[in-house]
Short mmCIF file of C-alpha atoms in Angstrom, two decimals:
data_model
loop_
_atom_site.label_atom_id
_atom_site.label_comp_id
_atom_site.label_asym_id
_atom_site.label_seq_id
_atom_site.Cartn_x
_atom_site.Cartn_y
_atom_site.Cartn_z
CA UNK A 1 -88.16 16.83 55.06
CA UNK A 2 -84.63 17.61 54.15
CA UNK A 3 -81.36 15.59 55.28
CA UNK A 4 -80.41 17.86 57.57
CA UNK A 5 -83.98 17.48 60.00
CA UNK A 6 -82.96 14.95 63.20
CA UNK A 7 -84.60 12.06 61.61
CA UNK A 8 -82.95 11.70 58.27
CA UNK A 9 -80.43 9.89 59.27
CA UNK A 10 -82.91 7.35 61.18
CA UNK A 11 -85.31 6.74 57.97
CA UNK A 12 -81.64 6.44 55.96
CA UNK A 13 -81.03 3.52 58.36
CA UNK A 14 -84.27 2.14 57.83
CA UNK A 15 -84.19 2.43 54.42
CA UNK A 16 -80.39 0.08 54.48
CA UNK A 17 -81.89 -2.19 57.19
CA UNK A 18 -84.83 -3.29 55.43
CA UNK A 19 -84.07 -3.14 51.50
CA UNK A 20 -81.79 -5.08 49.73
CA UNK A 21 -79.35 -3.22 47.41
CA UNK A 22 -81.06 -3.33 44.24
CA UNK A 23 -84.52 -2.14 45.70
CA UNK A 24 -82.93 1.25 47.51
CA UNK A 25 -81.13 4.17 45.81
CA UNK A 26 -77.31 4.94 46.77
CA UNK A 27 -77.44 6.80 49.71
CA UNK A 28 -75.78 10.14 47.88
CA UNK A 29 -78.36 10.09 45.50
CA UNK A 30 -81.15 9.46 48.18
CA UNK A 31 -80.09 12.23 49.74
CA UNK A 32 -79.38 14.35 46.73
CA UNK A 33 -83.73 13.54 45.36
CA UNK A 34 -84.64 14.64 49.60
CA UNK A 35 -83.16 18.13 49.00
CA UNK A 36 -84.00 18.90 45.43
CA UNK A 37 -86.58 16.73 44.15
CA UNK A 38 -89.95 18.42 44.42
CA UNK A 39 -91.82 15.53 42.83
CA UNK A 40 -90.16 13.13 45.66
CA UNK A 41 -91.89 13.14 49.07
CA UNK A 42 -89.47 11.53 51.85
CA UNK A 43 -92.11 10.89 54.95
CA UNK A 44 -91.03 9.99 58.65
CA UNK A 45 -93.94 8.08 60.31
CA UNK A 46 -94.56 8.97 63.28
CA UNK A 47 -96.40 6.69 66.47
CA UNK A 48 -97.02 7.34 69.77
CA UNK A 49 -94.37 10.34 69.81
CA UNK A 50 -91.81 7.75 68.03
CA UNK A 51 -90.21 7.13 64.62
CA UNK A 52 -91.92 3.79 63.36
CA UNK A 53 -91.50 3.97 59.62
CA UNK A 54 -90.94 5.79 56.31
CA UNK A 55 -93.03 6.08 53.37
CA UNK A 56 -91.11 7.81 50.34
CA UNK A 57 -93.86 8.74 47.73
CA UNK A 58 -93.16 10.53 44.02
CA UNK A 59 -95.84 12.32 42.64
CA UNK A 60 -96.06 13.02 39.13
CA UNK A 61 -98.81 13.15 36.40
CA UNK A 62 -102.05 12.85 39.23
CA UNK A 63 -100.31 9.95 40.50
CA UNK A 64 -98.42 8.95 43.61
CA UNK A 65 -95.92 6.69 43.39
CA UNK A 66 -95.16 4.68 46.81
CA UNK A 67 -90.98 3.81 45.93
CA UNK A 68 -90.58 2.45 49.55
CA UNK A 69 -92.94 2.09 52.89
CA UNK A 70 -91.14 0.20 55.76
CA UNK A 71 -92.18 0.44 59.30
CA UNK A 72 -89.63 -0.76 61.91
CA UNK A 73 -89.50 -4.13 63.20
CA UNK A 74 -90.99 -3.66 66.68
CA UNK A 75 -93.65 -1.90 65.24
CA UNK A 76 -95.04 -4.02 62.52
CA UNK A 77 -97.99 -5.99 62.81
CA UNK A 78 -100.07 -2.81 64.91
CA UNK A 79 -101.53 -1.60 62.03
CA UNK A 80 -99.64 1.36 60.71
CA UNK A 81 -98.37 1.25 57.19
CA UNK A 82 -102.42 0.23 56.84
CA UNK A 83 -103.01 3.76 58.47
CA UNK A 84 -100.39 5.39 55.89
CA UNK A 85 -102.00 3.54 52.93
CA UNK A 86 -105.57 5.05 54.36
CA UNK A 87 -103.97 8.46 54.43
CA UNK A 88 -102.38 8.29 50.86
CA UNK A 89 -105.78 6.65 49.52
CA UNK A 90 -107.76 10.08 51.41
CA UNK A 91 -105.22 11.98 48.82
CA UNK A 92 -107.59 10.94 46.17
CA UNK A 93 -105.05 10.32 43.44
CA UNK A 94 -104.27 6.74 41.73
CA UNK A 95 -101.23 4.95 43.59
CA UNK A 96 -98.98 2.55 42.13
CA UNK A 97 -96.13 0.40 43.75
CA UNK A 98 -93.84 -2.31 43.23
CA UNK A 99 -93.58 -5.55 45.07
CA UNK A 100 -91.46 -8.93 44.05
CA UNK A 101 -93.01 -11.68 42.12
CA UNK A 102 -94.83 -13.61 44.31
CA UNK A 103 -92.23 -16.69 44.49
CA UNK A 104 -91.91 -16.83 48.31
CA UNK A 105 -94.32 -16.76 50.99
CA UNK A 106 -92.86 -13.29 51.97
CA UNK A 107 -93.34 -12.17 48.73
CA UNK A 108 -97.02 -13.92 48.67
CA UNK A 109 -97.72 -12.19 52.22
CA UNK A 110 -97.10 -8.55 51.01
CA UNK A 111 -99.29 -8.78 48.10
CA UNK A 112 -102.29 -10.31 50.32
CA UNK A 113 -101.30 -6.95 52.77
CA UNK A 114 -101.79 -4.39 49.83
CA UNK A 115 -104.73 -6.71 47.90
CA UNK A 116 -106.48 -6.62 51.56
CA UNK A 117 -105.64 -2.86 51.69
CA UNK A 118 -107.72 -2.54 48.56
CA UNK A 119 -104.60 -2.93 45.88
CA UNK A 120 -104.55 -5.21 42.55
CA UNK A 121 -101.75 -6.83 41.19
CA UNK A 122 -101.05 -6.12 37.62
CA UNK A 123 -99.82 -9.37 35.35
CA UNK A 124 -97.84 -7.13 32.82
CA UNK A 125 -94.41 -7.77 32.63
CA UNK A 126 -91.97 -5.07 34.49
CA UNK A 127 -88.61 -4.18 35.32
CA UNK A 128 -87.24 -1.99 37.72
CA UNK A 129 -83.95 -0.57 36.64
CA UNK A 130 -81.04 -0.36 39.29
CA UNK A 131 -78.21 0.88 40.19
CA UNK A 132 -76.00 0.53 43.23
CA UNK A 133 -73.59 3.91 42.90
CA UNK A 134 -70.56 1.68 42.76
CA UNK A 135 -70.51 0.68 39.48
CA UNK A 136 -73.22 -3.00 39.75
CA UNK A 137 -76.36 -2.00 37.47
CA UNK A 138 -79.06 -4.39 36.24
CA UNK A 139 -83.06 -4.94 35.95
CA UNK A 140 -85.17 -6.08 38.70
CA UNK A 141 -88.03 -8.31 37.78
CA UNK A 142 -91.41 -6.76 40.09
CA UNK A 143 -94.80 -6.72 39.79
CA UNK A 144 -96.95 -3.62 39.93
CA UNK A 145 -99.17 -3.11 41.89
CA UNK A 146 -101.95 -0.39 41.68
CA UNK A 147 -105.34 1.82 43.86
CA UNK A 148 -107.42 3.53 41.98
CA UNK A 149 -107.24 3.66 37.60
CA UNK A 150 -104.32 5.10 35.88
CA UNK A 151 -105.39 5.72 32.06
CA UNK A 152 -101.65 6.51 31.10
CA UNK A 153 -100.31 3.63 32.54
CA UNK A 154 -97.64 2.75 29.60
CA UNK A 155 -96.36 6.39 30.19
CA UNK A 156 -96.03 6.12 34.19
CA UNK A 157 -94.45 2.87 34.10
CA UNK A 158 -92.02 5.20 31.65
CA UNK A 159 -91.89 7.76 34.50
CA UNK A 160 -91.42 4.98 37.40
CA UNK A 161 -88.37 3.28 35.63
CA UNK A 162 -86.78 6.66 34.93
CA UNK A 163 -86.78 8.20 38.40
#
């Protein structure tokens, strides 16, 4: 996918609509990682002939990296970002992802989805670097969570924080 195919501008809304600003990237330098990147993977998800979701991966080092999966609101709840997790699972390689401390029931929900999707929460201590393009910059405590066995995991935490 590029930013110029008919749906980019769709998943970019998604993308605004559903993270807050410290969990997404400015949109220039979303867009900038979707043309260039080759170890970033934008993907539209695609129902019933309709746009239901995104799910951008990075893959580096035998490891996929899920930075954000959101399916639309009308569509939640059918089963789909479980069908994306089944496909990225298929792709045999480790995955890793980050989800908030779980201090809220929303919080507590999403790591029961991915721990029911076969995930395990990590207790190590992590930050997310952030930065909002205009200038705001700070850490975001997360938790990781992982499918699969990483063995390097100290040096794709490294690789996470830096992308």
């Amino acid at each position: 996918m590029s930013t110029d195919d008919a749906l980019y501008l769709d998943l970019e809304r998604l993308i605004v609509n559903t993270f807050p600003v410290n969990e997404r990237r400015p949109e220039d330098e979303q867009r900038r990682l979707t043309n260039t990147e080759p170890h970033f993977h934008p993907h539209a998800i695609i129902h019933d002939g309709h746009l239901c979701g995104l799910a951008n991966t990075w893959h580096f080092d035998g490891v996929r990296y899920i930075e954000h999966i959101a399916i639309t609101p009308s569509q939640r709840a059918h089963g789909i970002a479980t069908d994306v997790l089944r496909i990225l699972k298929g792709q045999g390689d480790p995955i890793i992802l980050e989800v908030e401390p779980p201090e809220s029931d929303e919080a507590r929900r999403r790591i029961a989805f991915y721990e029911h999707n076969g995930f395990r929460l990590l207790t190590r201590e992590y930050e997310q670097p952030w930065n909002d393009g205009r200038g705001d910059v700070g850490n975001l405590k997360m938790n990781l969570m992982i499918w699969g066995e990483i063995a390097n995991m100290d040096e794709i935490v490294r690789k996470i924080q830096s992308v």
